[in-house]
């Protein structure tokens, strides 16, 4: 591993000063970053440990439920405010990793984790995300885990997070601190599609810091479900996952929120499918119709073409669970 400096600033301003310098990377739990460093995928000159910042709070504010960037995934998934008000988030977190990882991983770090594409992790293989301009090994290679939505000729990798799929579905907002103050960004806009620059995962500037996320108050607690389809029950990333949240009144859907994981470079929000559900009865027929609408624009790349059938089936099943039909 390349030698690096390690600093632990005590204030947010000191963190922003440190991370704005070339070669610096923020570290909190390190559950993804350290792996990337060991493999030579990421080679920072300096690690900026932010664990002294007061960013572990979980509480209700005027904007809804606020979760600090340093809140541990385990703490968030077990917090009463989260379990009672935003159970979809708790479900996604518990589906995402082992208890050991959840006890180290932070909310902000989860948002910043990078793809688990094998070509990205193997420094002997071409990868535009790791080394722009070298090509995409997955395009004509083994691509069973890869994207069916929003891909580009430069990259077909997928975002690995389960937590982020739930936050995208719940209309969360990312709170970001910079030298000019704080700014807020809709969670659905935080992560990027690959386009011509797959090396850019999100819209966080190098001299900025995630402070936390805010989830607006909603009425989805009674009818939420996170369904993750994977090769084995634990320690596996999603082939396809669906975060489903419904507000139902007398059997009729008043509001719907849907997002998918394992299918795109970012959590994939299903806006058209959501619109189709509003005003419809909470039935399997309504859900199957929405699932078919959700597949517009989907494209397989060979090994992953099975997702074209798996994805709509997973959407339908997640909605059935959310509605209490199974």
PDB file of C-alpha atoms in Angstrom:
ATOM      1  CA  UNK A   1       0.000   0.000   0.000  1.00  0.00           C
ATOM      2  CA  UNK A   2       1.213   3.474  -0.811  1.00  0.00           C
ATOM      3  CA  UNK A   3       2.333   5.509   2.208  1.00  0.00           C
ATOM      4  CA  UNK A   4       0.012   8.330   3.201  1.00  0.00           C
ATOM      5  CA  UNK A   5      -0.466  11.039   5.803  1.00  0.00           C
ATOM      6  CA  UNK A   6      -3.194  10.723   8.413  1.00  0.00           C
ATOM      7  CA  UNK A   7      -4.781  13.764  10.034  1.00  0.00           C
ATOM      8  CA  UNK A   8      -7.722  14.128  12.419  1.00  0.00           C
ATOM      9  CA  UNK A   9      -9.085  17.701  12.362  1.00  0.00           C
ATOM     10  CA  UNK A  10     -11.218  18.739  15.312  1.00  0.00           C
ATOM     11  CA  UNK A  11     -13.483  21.212  13.488  1.00  0.00           C
ATOM     12  CA  UNK A  12     -15.567  21.220  10.342  1.00  0.00           C
ATOM     13  CA  UNK A  13     -13.633  24.170   8.938  1.00  0.00           C
ATOM     14  CA  UNK A  14     -10.347  22.326   9.448  1.00  0.00           C
ATOM     15  CA  UNK A  15     -11.778  19.320   7.620  1.00  0.00           C
ATOM     16  CA  UNK A  16     -12.854  21.485   4.681  1.00  0.00           C
ATOM     17  CA  UNK A  17      -9.396  23.071   4.544  1.00  0.00           C
ATOM     18  CA  UNK A  18      -7.742  19.650   4.503  1.00  0.00           C
ATOM     19  CA  UNK A  19      -9.938  17.909   1.942  1.00  0.00           C
ATOM     20  CA  UNK A  20      -9.698  20.780  -0.510  1.00  0.00           C
ATOM     21  CA  UNK A  21      -6.039  19.943  -1.139  1.00  0.00           C
ATOM     22  CA  UNK A  22      -5.085  17.548  -3.986  1.00  0.00           C
ATOM     23  CA  UNK A  23      -4.626  13.908  -3.001  1.00  0.00           C
ATOM     24  CA  UNK A  24      -6.778  14.105   0.141  1.00  0.00           C
ATOM     25  CA  UNK A  25      -9.596  11.695   0.975  1.00  0.00           C
ATOM     26  CA  UNK A  26     -12.092  11.707   3.828  1.00  0.00           C
ATOM     27  CA  UNK A  27     -12.246   8.581   5.989  1.00  0.00           C
ATOM     28  CA  UNK A  28     -14.839   7.687   8.632  1.00  0.00           C
ATOM     29  CA  UNK A  29     -15.533   3.942   9.006  1.00  0.00           C
ATOM     30  CA  UNK A  30     -13.298   3.059   6.065  1.00  0.00           C
ATOM     31  CA  UNK A  31     -15.251  -0.083   5.149  1.00  0.00           C
ATOM     32  CA  UNK A  32     -14.947   0.653   1.428  1.00  0.00           C
ATOM     33  CA  UNK A  33     -12.032   3.093   1.178  1.00  0.00           C
ATOM     34  CA  UNK A  34      -9.515   0.838   2.932  1.00  0.00           C
ATOM     35  CA  UNK A  35     -10.350  -2.043   0.570  1.00  0.00           C
ATOM     36  CA  UNK A  36      -9.790   0.233  -2.420  1.00  0.00           C
ATOM     37  CA  UNK A  37      -6.450   1.355  -1.005  1.00  0.00           C
ATOM     38  CA  UNK A  38      -5.283  -2.208  -0.377  1.00  0.00           C
ATOM     39  CA  UNK A  39      -6.043  -3.122  -3.985  1.00  0.00           C
ATOM     40  CA  UNK A  40      -4.337  -0.036  -5.389  1.00  0.00           C
ATOM     41  CA  UNK A  41      -7.579   1.256  -6.914  1.00  0.00           C
ATOM     42  CA  UNK A  42      -7.381   4.428  -4.817  1.00  0.00           C
ATOM     43  CA  UNK A  43      -4.031   5.864  -3.724  1.00  0.00           C
ATOM     44  CA  UNK A  44      -4.556   8.987  -1.607  1.00  0.00           C
ATOM     45  CA  UNK A  45      -1.673  11.070  -0.303  1.00  0.00           C
ATOM     46  CA  UNK A  46      -3.593  12.017   2.830  1.00  0.00           C
ATOM     47  CA  UNK A  47      -6.504  10.615   4.814  1.00  0.00           C
ATOM     48  CA  UNK A  48      -8.644  13.111   6.690  1.00  0.00           C
ATOM     49  CA  UNK A  49     -10.372  11.386   9.616  1.00  0.00           C
ATOM     50  CA  UNK A  50     -13.642  13.199  10.395  1.00  0.00           C
ATOM     51  CA  UNK A  51     -14.764  11.128  13.380  1.00  0.00           C
ATOM     52  CA  UNK A  52     -14.277  13.993  15.820  1.00  0.00           C
ATOM     53  CA  UNK A  53     -17.022  16.049  14.173  1.00  0.00           C
ATOM     54  CA  UNK A  54     -20.440  16.115  15.925  1.00  0.00           C
ATOM     55  CA  UNK A  55     -22.352  14.481  13.074  1.00  0.00           C
ATOM     56  CA  UNK A  56     -23.918  11.406  14.680  1.00  0.00           C
ATOM     57  CA  UNK A  57     -27.240  12.969  15.623  1.00  0.00           C
ATOM     58  CA  UNK A  58     -30.594  11.459  14.679  1.00  0.00           C
ATOM     59  CA  UNK A  59     -33.614  13.648  15.399  1.00  0.00           C
ATOM     60  CA  UNK A  60     -36.738  15.410  14.189  1.00  0.00           C
ATOM     61  CA  UNK A  61     -36.344  18.942  12.792  1.00  0.00           C
ATOM     62  CA  UNK A  62     -38.595  21.322  10.866  1.00  0.00           C
ATOM     63  CA  UNK A  63     -37.456  19.548   7.676  1.00  0.00           C
ATOM     64  CA  UNK A  64     -38.350  16.059   8.922  1.00  0.00           C
ATOM     65  CA  UNK A  65     -36.031  13.333  10.167  1.00  0.00           C
ATOM     66  CA  UNK A  66     -32.385  14.460  10.214  1.00  0.00           C
ATOM     67  CA  UNK A  67     -29.592  11.861  10.258  1.00  0.00           C
ATOM     68  CA  UNK A  68     -25.999  12.986  10.689  1.00  0.00           C
ATOM     69  CA  UNK A  69     -23.352  11.836   8.239  1.00  0.00           C
ATOM     70  CA  UNK A  70     -21.370   9.996  10.945  1.00  0.00           C
ATOM     71  CA  UNK A  71     -24.336   8.058  12.314  1.00  0.00           C
ATOM     72  CA  UNK A  72     -23.428   4.378  12.129  1.00  0.00           C
ATOM     73  CA  UNK A  73     -25.539   2.202   9.861  1.00  0.00           C
ATOM     74  CA  UNK A  74     -26.275  -0.049  12.848  1.00  0.00           C
ATOM     75  CA  UNK A  75     -27.429   2.912  14.969  1.00  0.00           C
ATOM     76  CA  UNK A  76     -29.679   4.226  12.211  1.00  0.00           C
ATOM     77  CA  UNK A  77     -31.272   0.839  11.517  1.00  0.00           C
ATOM     78  CA  UNK A  78     -32.132   0.363  15.221  1.00  0.00           C
ATOM     79  CA  UNK A  79     -33.127   3.940  16.063  1.00  0.00           C
ATOM     80  CA  UNK A  80     -36.750   4.215  17.226  1.00  0.00           C
ATOM     81  CA  UNK A  81     -37.425   7.353  15.183  1.00  0.00           C
ATOM     82  CA  UNK A  82     -36.242   5.587  12.041  1.00  0.00           C
ATOM     83  CA  UNK A  83     -38.017   2.294  12.743  1.00  0.00           C
ATOM     84  CA  UNK A  84     -41.316   3.985  13.598  1.00  0.00           C
ATOM     85  CA  UNK A  85     -41.337   6.778  11.002  1.00  0.00           C
ATOM     86  CA  UNK A  86     -39.125   5.559   8.138  1.00  0.00           C
ATOM     87  CA  UNK A  87     -39.070   1.744   8.375  1.00  0.00           C
ATOM     88  CA  UNK A  88     -38.118   1.448   4.702  1.00  0.00           C
ATOM     89  CA  UNK A  89     -34.702   2.881   5.553  1.00  0.00           C
ATOM     90  CA  UNK A  90     -34.234   0.467   8.450  1.00  0.00           C
ATOM     91  CA  UNK A  91     -35.124  -2.487   6.199  1.00  0.00           C
ATOM     92  CA  UNK A  92     -32.673  -1.421   3.506  1.00  0.00           C
ATOM     93  CA  UNK A  93     -29.833  -0.963   5.990  1.00  0.00           C
ATOM     94  CA  UNK A  94     -30.367  -4.403   7.510  1.00  0.00           C
ATOM     95  CA  UNK A  95     -30.365  -5.938   4.035  1.00  0.00           C
ATOM     96  CA  UNK A  96     -27.158  -4.176   3.103  1.00  0.00           C
ATOM     97  CA  UNK A  97     -24.334  -5.779   5.050  1.00  0.00           C
ATOM     98  CA  UNK A  98     -23.247  -7.913   7.973  1.00  0.00           C
ATOM     99  CA  UNK A  99     -23.671  -6.607  11.556  1.00  0.00           C
ATOM    100  CA  UNK A 100     -19.897  -6.136  11.762  1.00  0.00           C
ATOM    101  CA  UNK A 101     -19.874  -3.820   8.752  1.00  0.00           C
ATOM    102  CA  UNK A 102     -22.957  -1.935   9.936  1.00  0.00           C
ATOM    103  CA  UNK A 103     -21.168  -1.279  13.229  1.00  0.00           C
ATOM    104  CA  UNK A 104     -18.362   0.519  11.358  1.00  0.00           C
ATOM    105  CA  UNK A 105     -19.996   1.999   8.265  1.00  0.00           C
ATOM    106  CA  UNK A 106     -21.445   5.515   8.418  1.00  0.00           C
ATOM    107  CA  UNK A 107     -24.349   7.100   6.586  1.00  0.00           C
ATOM    108  CA  UNK A 108     -22.055   9.466   4.663  1.00  0.00           C
ATOM    109  CA  UNK A 109     -19.616   6.710   3.824  1.00  0.00           C
ATOM    110  CA  UNK A 110     -22.448   4.518   2.568  1.00  0.00           C
ATOM    111  CA  UNK A 111     -23.434   7.302   0.195  1.00  0.00           C
ATOM    112  CA  UNK A 112     -19.854   7.658  -1.046  1.00  0.00           C
ATOM    113  CA  UNK A 113     -19.066   3.974  -1.590  1.00  0.00           C
ATOM    114  CA  UNK A 114     -17.940   2.992  -5.057  1.00  0.00           C
ATOM    115  CA  UNK A 115     -19.062   0.274  -7.439  1.00  0.00           C
ATOM    116  CA  UNK A 116     -18.131  -3.352  -6.792  1.00  0.00           C
ATOM    117  CA  UNK A 117     -17.644  -4.018 -10.513  1.00  0.00           C
ATOM    118  CA  UNK A 118     -14.871  -6.619 -10.846  1.00  0.00           C
ATOM    119  CA  UNK A 119     -13.217  -4.694 -13.671  1.00  0.00           C
ATOM    120  CA  UNK A 120     -13.035  -1.590 -11.473  1.00  0.00           C
ATOM    121  CA  UNK A 121     -11.374  -3.545  -8.660  1.00  0.00           C
ATOM    122  CA  UNK A 122      -8.892  -5.389 -10.917  1.00  0.00           C
ATOM    123  CA  UNK A 123      -6.102  -2.954 -11.778  1.00  0.00           C
ATOM    124  CA  UNK A 124      -4.909  -5.227 -14.623  1.00  0.00           C
ATOM    125  CA  UNK A 125      -8.190  -4.752 -16.498  1.00  0.00           C
ATOM    126  CA  UNK A 126      -9.501  -1.785 -18.532  1.00  0.00           C
ATOM    127  CA  UNK A 127     -11.923   0.458 -16.654  1.00  0.00           C
ATOM    128  CA  UNK A 128     -12.982   3.988 -17.557  1.00  0.00           C
ATOM    129  CA  UNK A 129     -14.132   4.599 -14.001  1.00  0.00           C
ATOM    130  CA  UNK A 130     -10.712   3.784 -12.543  1.00  0.00           C
ATOM    131  CA  UNK A 131      -8.565   5.088 -15.424  1.00  0.00           C
ATOM    132  CA  UNK A 132     -10.557   7.253 -17.882  1.00  0.00           C
ATOM    133  CA  UNK A 133      -9.962   6.394 -21.508  1.00  0.00           C
ATOM    134  CA  UNK A 134      -8.881   2.774 -20.997  1.00  0.00           C
ATOM    135  CA  UNK A 135     -12.227   1.255 -21.990  1.00  0.00           C
ATOM    136  CA  UNK A 136     -14.963  -0.718 -20.219  1.00  0.00           C
ATOM    137  CA  UNK A 137     -14.033  -4.351 -19.689  1.00  0.00           C
ATOM    138  CA  UNK A 138     -17.538  -5.243 -18.590  1.00  0.00           C
ATOM    139  CA  UNK A 139     -19.179  -4.104 -21.830  1.00  0.00           C
ATOM    140  CA  UNK A 140     -18.058  -7.243 -23.691  1.00  0.00           C
ATOM    141  CA  UNK A 141     -16.978  -9.184 -20.620  1.00  0.00           C
ATOM    142  CA  UNK A 142     -18.650 -10.797 -17.625  1.00  0.00           C
ATOM    143  CA  UNK A 143     -21.471  -8.384 -16.857  1.00  0.00           C
ATOM    144  CA  UNK A 144     -24.029 -10.417 -14.911  1.00  0.00           C
ATOM    145  CA  UNK A 145     -24.187  -7.841 -12.067  1.00  0.00           C
ATOM    146  CA  UNK A 146     -24.279  -4.789 -14.303  1.00  0.00           C
ATOM    147  CA  UNK A 147     -26.673  -2.003 -15.300  1.00  0.00           C
ATOM    148  CA  UNK A 148     -29.801  -2.227 -17.424  1.00  0.00           C
ATOM    149  CA  UNK A 149     -30.739   1.453 -17.003  1.00  0.00           C
ATOM    150  CA  UNK A 150     -28.857   4.712 -17.592  1.00  0.00           C
ATOM    151  CA  UNK A 151     -25.624   3.129 -18.800  1.00  0.00           C
ATOM    152  CA  UNK A 152     -23.304   4.606 -21.416  1.00  0.00           C
ATOM    153  CA  UNK A 153     -20.688   3.199 -23.819  1.00  0.00           C
ATOM    154  CA  UNK A 154     -18.144   4.284 -21.200  1.00  0.00           C
ATOM    155  CA  UNK A 155     -19.498   2.349 -18.210  1.00  0.00           C
ATOM    156  CA  UNK A 156     -22.198  -0.168 -17.241  1.00  0.00           C
ATOM    157  CA  UNK A 157     -21.315  -0.466 -13.546  1.00  0.00           C
ATOM    158  CA  UNK A 158     -23.984  -0.260 -10.829  1.00  0.00           C
ATOM    159  CA  UNK A 159     -24.151   1.570  -7.508  1.00  0.00           C
ATOM    160  CA  UNK A 160     -23.829  -0.970  -4.664  1.00  0.00           C
ATOM    161  CA  UNK A 161     -25.783   0.650  -1.804  1.00  0.00           C
ATOM    162  CA  UNK A 162     -29.096  -0.586  -0.415  1.00  0.00           C
ATOM    163  CA  UNK A 163     -29.475   2.368   1.955  1.00  0.00           C
ATOM    164  CA  UNK A 164     -29.269   4.827  -0.925  1.00  0.00           C
ATOM    165  CA  UNK A 165     -32.120   3.120  -2.768  1.00  0.00           C
ATOM    166  CA  UNK A 166     -34.401   3.699   0.231  1.00  0.00           C
ATOM    167  CA  UNK A 167     -33.276   7.318   0.612  1.00  0.00           C
ATOM    168  CA  UNK A 168     -33.949   7.961  -3.076  1.00  0.00           C
ATOM    169  CA  UNK A 169     -37.463   6.538  -2.709  1.00  0.00           C
ATOM    170  CA  UNK A 170     -38.144   8.609   0.423  1.00  0.00           C
ATOM    171  CA  UNK A 171     -37.418  11.967  -1.249  1.00  0.00           C
ATOM    172  CA  UNK A 172     -34.456  12.588   1.048  1.00  0.00           C
ATOM    173  CA  UNK A 173     -32.309  15.698   0.810  1.00  0.00           C
ATOM    174  CA  UNK A 174     -28.515  15.716   1.195  1.00  0.00           C
ATOM    175  CA  UNK A 175     -27.095  18.470   3.406  1.00  0.00           C
ATOM    176  CA  UNK A 176     -23.631  19.486   2.188  1.00  0.00           C
ATOM    177  CA  UNK A 177     -21.141  21.838   3.833  1.00  0.00           C
ATOM    178  CA  UNK A 178     -18.561  23.878   1.946  1.00  0.00           C
ATOM    179  CA  UNK A 179     -16.446  26.954   2.532  1.00  0.00           C
ATOM    180  CA  UNK A 180     -19.312  29.133   1.296  1.00  0.00           C
ATOM    181  CA  UNK A 181     -21.790  27.565   3.697  1.00  0.00           C
ATOM    182  CA  UNK A 182     -24.349  24.773   3.429  1.00  0.00           C
ATOM    183  CA  UNK A 183     -26.324  23.693   0.401  1.00  0.00           C
ATOM    184  CA  UNK A 184     -29.071  21.128  -0.044  1.00  0.00           C
ATOM    185  CA  UNK A 185     -29.450  18.706  -2.913  1.00  0.00           C
ATOM    186  CA  UNK A 186     -32.272  16.249  -3.635  1.00  0.00           C
ATOM    187  CA  UNK A 187     -30.975  12.740  -3.006  1.00  0.00           C
ATOM    188  CA  UNK A 188     -32.027  11.654  -6.500  1.00  0.00           C
ATOM    189  CA  UNK A 189     -29.607  14.257  -7.910  1.00  0.00           C
ATOM    190  CA  UNK A 190     -26.645  13.475  -5.649  1.00  0.00           C
ATOM    191  CA  UNK A 191     -25.348  10.445  -7.565  1.00  0.00           C
ATOM    192  CA  UNK A 192     -24.525  10.670 -11.258  1.00  0.00           C
ATOM    193  CA  UNK A 193     -25.097   8.517 -14.323  1.00  0.00           C
ATOM    194  CA  UNK A 194     -21.831   7.594 -16.095  1.00  0.00           C
ATOM    195  CA  UNK A 195     -22.220   9.548 -19.340  1.00  0.00           C
ATOM    196  CA  UNK A 196     -18.776  10.464 -20.647  1.00  0.00           C
ATOM    197  CA  UNK A 197     -17.307  10.765 -17.147  1.00  0.00           C
ATOM    198  CA  UNK A 198     -17.892   7.519 -15.238  1.00  0.00           C
ATOM    199  CA  UNK A 199     -15.011   8.416 -12.909  1.00  0.00           C
ATOM    200  CA  UNK A 200     -17.384  10.936 -11.271  1.00  0.00           C
ATOM    201  CA  UNK A 201     -19.752   9.090  -8.916  1.00  0.00           C
ATOM    202  CA  UNK A 202     -21.637  12.045  -7.455  1.00  0.00           C
ATOM    203  CA  UNK A 203     -22.002  15.831  -7.335  1.00  0.00           C
ATOM    204  CA  UNK A 204     -19.973  16.443  -4.178  1.00  0.00           C
ATOM    205  CA  UNK A 205     -17.104  18.869  -4.819  1.00  0.00           C
ATOM    206  CA  UNK A 206     -13.623  17.957  -3.575  1.00  0.00           C
ATOM    207  CA  UNK A 207     -13.723  20.696  -0.937  1.00  0.00           C
ATOM    208  CA  UNK A 208     -17.173  19.753   0.401  1.00  0.00           C
ATOM    209  CA  UNK A 209     -18.433  17.493   3.177  1.00  0.00           C
ATOM    210  CA  UNK A 210     -21.686  15.584   3.637  1.00  0.00           C
ATOM    211  CA  UNK A 211     -23.245  16.821   6.892  1.00  0.00           C
ATOM    212  CA  UNK A 212     -26.319  14.589   6.847  1.00  0.00           C
ATOM    213  CA  UNK A 213     -29.599  13.769   5.169  1.00  0.00           C
ATOM    214  CA  UNK A 214     -33.150  14.925   5.800  1.00  0.00           C
ATOM    215  CA  UNK A 215     -36.225  12.782   5.142  1.00  0.00           C
ATOM    216  CA  UNK A 216     -39.530  14.673   4.935  1.00  0.00           C
ATOM    217  CA  UNK A 217     -42.466  13.533   7.040  1.00  0.00           C
ATOM    218  CA  UNK A 218     -44.662  11.056   5.156  1.00  0.00           C
ATOM    219  CA  UNK A 219     -47.420   8.503   5.674  1.00  0.00           C
ATOM    220  CA  UNK A 220     -45.547   5.488   4.302  1.00  0.00           C
ATOM    221  CA  UNK A 221     -44.731   3.758   7.597  1.00  0.00           C
ATOM    222  CA  UNK A 222     -47.596   1.237   7.404  1.00  0.00           C
ATOM    223  CA  UNK A 223     -46.993   0.230   3.804  1.00  0.00           C
ATOM    224  CA  UNK A 224     -43.260   0.050   3.100  1.00  0.00           C
ATOM    225  CA  UNK A 225     -41.067  -2.823   1.981  1.00  0.00           C
ATOM    226  CA  UNK A 226     -37.498  -3.372   0.792  1.00  0.00           C
ATOM    227  CA  UNK A 227     -36.957  -6.454  -1.333  1.00  0.00           C
ATOM    228  CA  UNK A 228     -33.437  -7.521  -2.257  1.00  0.00           C
ATOM    229  CA  UNK A 229     -32.775 -10.337  -4.727  1.00  0.00           C
ATOM    230  CA  UNK A 230     -29.237 -11.720  -4.463  1.00  0.00           C
ATOM    231  CA  UNK A 231     -27.279 -14.884  -5.109  1.00  0.00           C
ATOM    232  CA  UNK A 232     -27.155 -15.805  -1.422  1.00  0.00           C
ATOM    233  CA  UNK A 233     -29.009 -14.602   1.647  1.00  0.00           C
ATOM    234  CA  UNK A 234     -26.139 -12.669   3.245  1.00  0.00           C
ATOM    235  CA  UNK A 235     -22.864 -10.974   2.280  1.00  0.00           C
ATOM    236  CA  UNK A 236     -24.013 -10.381  -1.303  1.00  0.00           C
ATOM    237  CA  UNK A 237     -24.815  -7.314  -3.353  1.00  0.00           C
ATOM    238  CA  UNK A 238     -28.169  -6.985  -5.082  1.00  0.00           C
ATOM    239  CA  UNK A 239     -28.891  -8.428  -8.478  1.00  0.00           C
ATOM    240  CA  UNK A 240     -32.057  -6.342  -8.264  1.00  0.00           C
ATOM    241  CA  UNK A 241     -33.576  -4.565  -5.277  1.00  0.00           C
ATOM    242  CA  UNK A 242     -36.734  -2.489  -4.865  1.00  0.00           C
ATOM    243  CA  UNK A 243     -37.707   0.077  -2.246  1.00  0.00           C
ATOM    244  CA  UNK A 244     -41.502   0.421  -2.251  1.00  0.00           C
ATOM    245  CA  UNK A 245     -43.579   2.840  -0.172  1.00  0.00           C
ATOM    246  CA  UNK A 246     -47.317   3.406  -0.461  1.00  0.00           C
ATOM    247  CA  UNK A 247     -49.940   5.570   1.180  1.00  0.00           C
ATOM    248  CA  UNK A 248     -53.217   3.672   0.977  1.00  0.00           C
ATOM    249  CA  UNK A 249     -56.685   4.874   1.962  1.00  0.00           C
ATOM    250  CA  UNK A 250     -59.623   2.452   1.803  1.00  0.00           C
ATOM    251  CA  UNK A 251     -57.791   0.221  -0.630  1.00  0.00           C
ATOM    252  CA  UNK A 252     -56.853   3.063  -2.990  1.00  0.00           C
ATOM    253  CA  UNK A 253     -53.304   4.323  -3.506  1.00  0.00           C
ATOM    254  CA  UNK A 254     -52.918   8.026  -2.654  1.00  0.00           C
ATOM    255  CA  UNK A 255     -49.131   8.223  -3.008  1.00  0.00           C
ATOM    256  CA  UNK A 256     -46.420   5.859  -4.220  1.00  0.00           C
ATOM    257  CA  UNK A 257     -42.641   5.868  -4.104  1.00  0.00           C
ATOM    258  CA  UNK A 258     -40.414   3.361  -5.916  1.00  0.00           C
ATOM    259  CA  UNK A 259     -36.677   3.045  -6.452  1.00  0.00           C
ATOM    260  CA  UNK A 260     -34.432   0.233  -7.614  1.00  0.00           C
ATOM    261  CA  UNK A 261     -30.916  -0.911  -6.811  1.00  0.00           C
ATOM    262  CA  UNK A 262     -28.525  -3.161  -8.726  1.00  0.00           C
ATOM    263  CA  UNK A 263     -29.727  -1.819 -12.061  1.00  0.00           C
ATOM    264  CA  UNK A 264     -27.982   1.533 -12.649  1.00  0.00           C
ATOM    265  CA  UNK A 265     -24.955   3.688 -11.850  1.00  0.00           C
ATOM    266  CA  UNK A 266     -27.141   5.414  -9.226  1.00  0.00           C
ATOM    267  CA  UNK A 267     -30.254   4.509  -7.242  1.00  0.00           C
ATOM    268  CA  UNK A 268     -32.901   4.327  -9.964  1.00  0.00           C
ATOM    269  CA  UNK A 269     -36.144   6.164  -9.130  1.00  0.00           C
ATOM    270  CA  UNK A 270     -39.260   4.931 -10.964  1.00  0.00           C
ATOM    271  CA  UNK A 271     -41.219   8.151 -11.417  1.00  0.00           C
ATOM    272  CA  UNK A 272     -43.528   6.982 -14.223  1.00  0.00           C
ATOM    273  CA  UNK A 273     -44.440   3.816 -12.364  1.00  0.00           C
ATOM    274  CA  UNK A 274     -45.252   5.889  -9.280  1.00  0.00           C
ATOM    275  CA  UNK A 275     -47.585   8.159 -11.254  1.00  0.00           C
ATOM    276  CA  UNK A 276     -49.404   5.178 -12.714  1.00  0.00           C
ATOM    277  CA  UNK A 277     -50.240   3.860  -9.243  1.00  0.00           C
ATOM    278  CA  UNK A 278     -51.845   7.020  -7.859  1.00  0.00           C
ATOM    279  CA  UNK A 279     -55.622   6.667  -7.708  1.00  0.00           C
ATOM    280  CA  UNK A 280     -55.493   2.953  -8.533  1.00  0.00           C
ATOM    281  CA  UNK A 281     -56.587   0.100  -6.263  1.00  0.00           C
ATOM    282  CA  UNK A 282     -53.817  -1.624  -4.335  1.00  0.00           C
ATOM    283  CA  UNK A 283     -54.004  -4.838  -6.364  1.00  0.00           C
ATOM    284  CA  UNK A 284     -51.536  -7.143  -8.048  1.00  0.00           C
ATOM    285  CA  UNK A 285     -52.917  -6.030 -11.414  1.00  0.00           C
ATOM    286  CA  UNK A 286     -52.093  -2.381 -10.675  1.00  0.00           C
ATOM    287  CA  UNK A 287     -48.641  -3.354  -9.466  1.00  0.00           C
ATOM    288  CA  UNK A 288     -47.849  -5.500 -12.512  1.00  0.00           C
ATOM    289  CA  UNK A 289     -48.865  -2.644 -14.829  1.00  0.00           C
ATOM    290  CA  UNK A 290     -46.596  -0.222 -12.954  1.00  0.00           C
ATOM    291  CA  UNK A 291     -43.746  -2.733 -13.138  1.00  0.00           C
ATOM    292  CA  UNK A 292     -44.013  -2.911 -16.924  1.00  0.00           C
ATOM    293  CA  UNK A 293     -43.978   0.893 -17.196  1.00  0.00           C
ATOM    294  CA  UNK A 294     -40.857   0.932 -15.031  1.00  0.00           C
ATOM    295  CA  UNK A 295     -38.953  -1.103 -17.621  1.00  0.00           C
ATOM    296  CA  UNK A 296     -39.064   1.520 -20.367  1.00  0.00           C
ATOM    297  CA  UNK A 297     -35.554   2.067 -21.685  1.00  0.00           C
ATOM    298  CA  UNK A 298     -34.072  -1.019 -20.038  1.00  0.00           C
ATOM    299  CA  UNK A 299     -31.288  -2.779 -21.946  1.00  0.00           C
ATOM    300  CA  UNK A 300     -29.382  -5.978 -21.233  1.00  0.00           C
ATOM    301  CA  UNK A 301     -25.743  -6.604 -22.154  1.00  0.00           C
ATOM    302  CA  UNK A 302     -25.657 -10.373 -22.404  1.00  0.00           C
ATOM    303  CA  UNK A 303     -24.939 -11.991 -19.044  1.00  0.00           C
ATOM    304  CA  UNK A 304     -27.283  -9.563 -17.262  1.00  0.00           C
ATOM    305  CA  UNK A 305     -30.230  -9.786 -19.663  1.00  0.00           C
ATOM    306  CA  UNK A 306     -32.086 -11.977 -17.146  1.00  0.00           C
ATOM    307  CA  UNK A 307     -32.634  -8.755 -15.149  1.00  0.00           C
ATOM    308  CA  UNK A 308     -35.121  -7.627 -17.811  1.00  0.00           C
ATOM    309  CA  UNK A 309     -37.515 -10.258 -16.419  1.00  0.00           C
ATOM    310  CA  UNK A 310     -36.286 -10.272 -12.830  1.00  0.00           C
ATOM    311  CA  UNK A 311     -36.701  -6.511 -12.350  1.00  0.00           C
ATOM    312  CA  UNK A 312     -40.453  -6.199 -13.086  1.00  0.00           C
ATOM    313  CA  UNK A 313     -41.154  -9.345 -11.081  1.00  0.00           C
ATOM    314  CA  UNK A 314     -39.270  -7.856  -8.126  1.00  0.00           C
ATOM    315  CA  UNK A 315     -41.159  -4.556  -8.398  1.00  0.00           C
ATOM    316  CA  UNK A 316     -44.497  -6.379  -8.361  1.00  0.00           C
ATOM    317  CA  UNK A 317     -43.507  -8.545  -5.414  1.00  0.00           C
ATOM    318  CA  UNK A 318     -42.172  -5.588  -3.387  1.00  0.00           C
ATOM    319  CA  UNK A 319     -45.413  -3.668  -3.953  1.00  0.00           C
ATOM    320  CA  UNK A 320     -47.485  -6.679  -2.908  1.00  0.00           C
ATOM    321  CA  UNK A 321     -45.499  -6.895   0.340  1.00  0.00           C
ATOM    322  CA  UNK A 322     -45.820  -3.150   0.927  1.00  0.00           C
ATOM    323  CA  UNK A 323     -49.583  -3.322   0.443  1.00  0.00           C
ATOM    324  CA  UNK A 324     -49.925  -6.326   2.736  1.00  0.00           C
ATOM    325  CA  UNK A 325     -51.154  -8.660  -0.008  1.00  0.00           C
ATOM    326  CA  UNK A 326     -48.600 -11.349   0.956  1.00  0.00           C
TER     327      UNK A 326
END
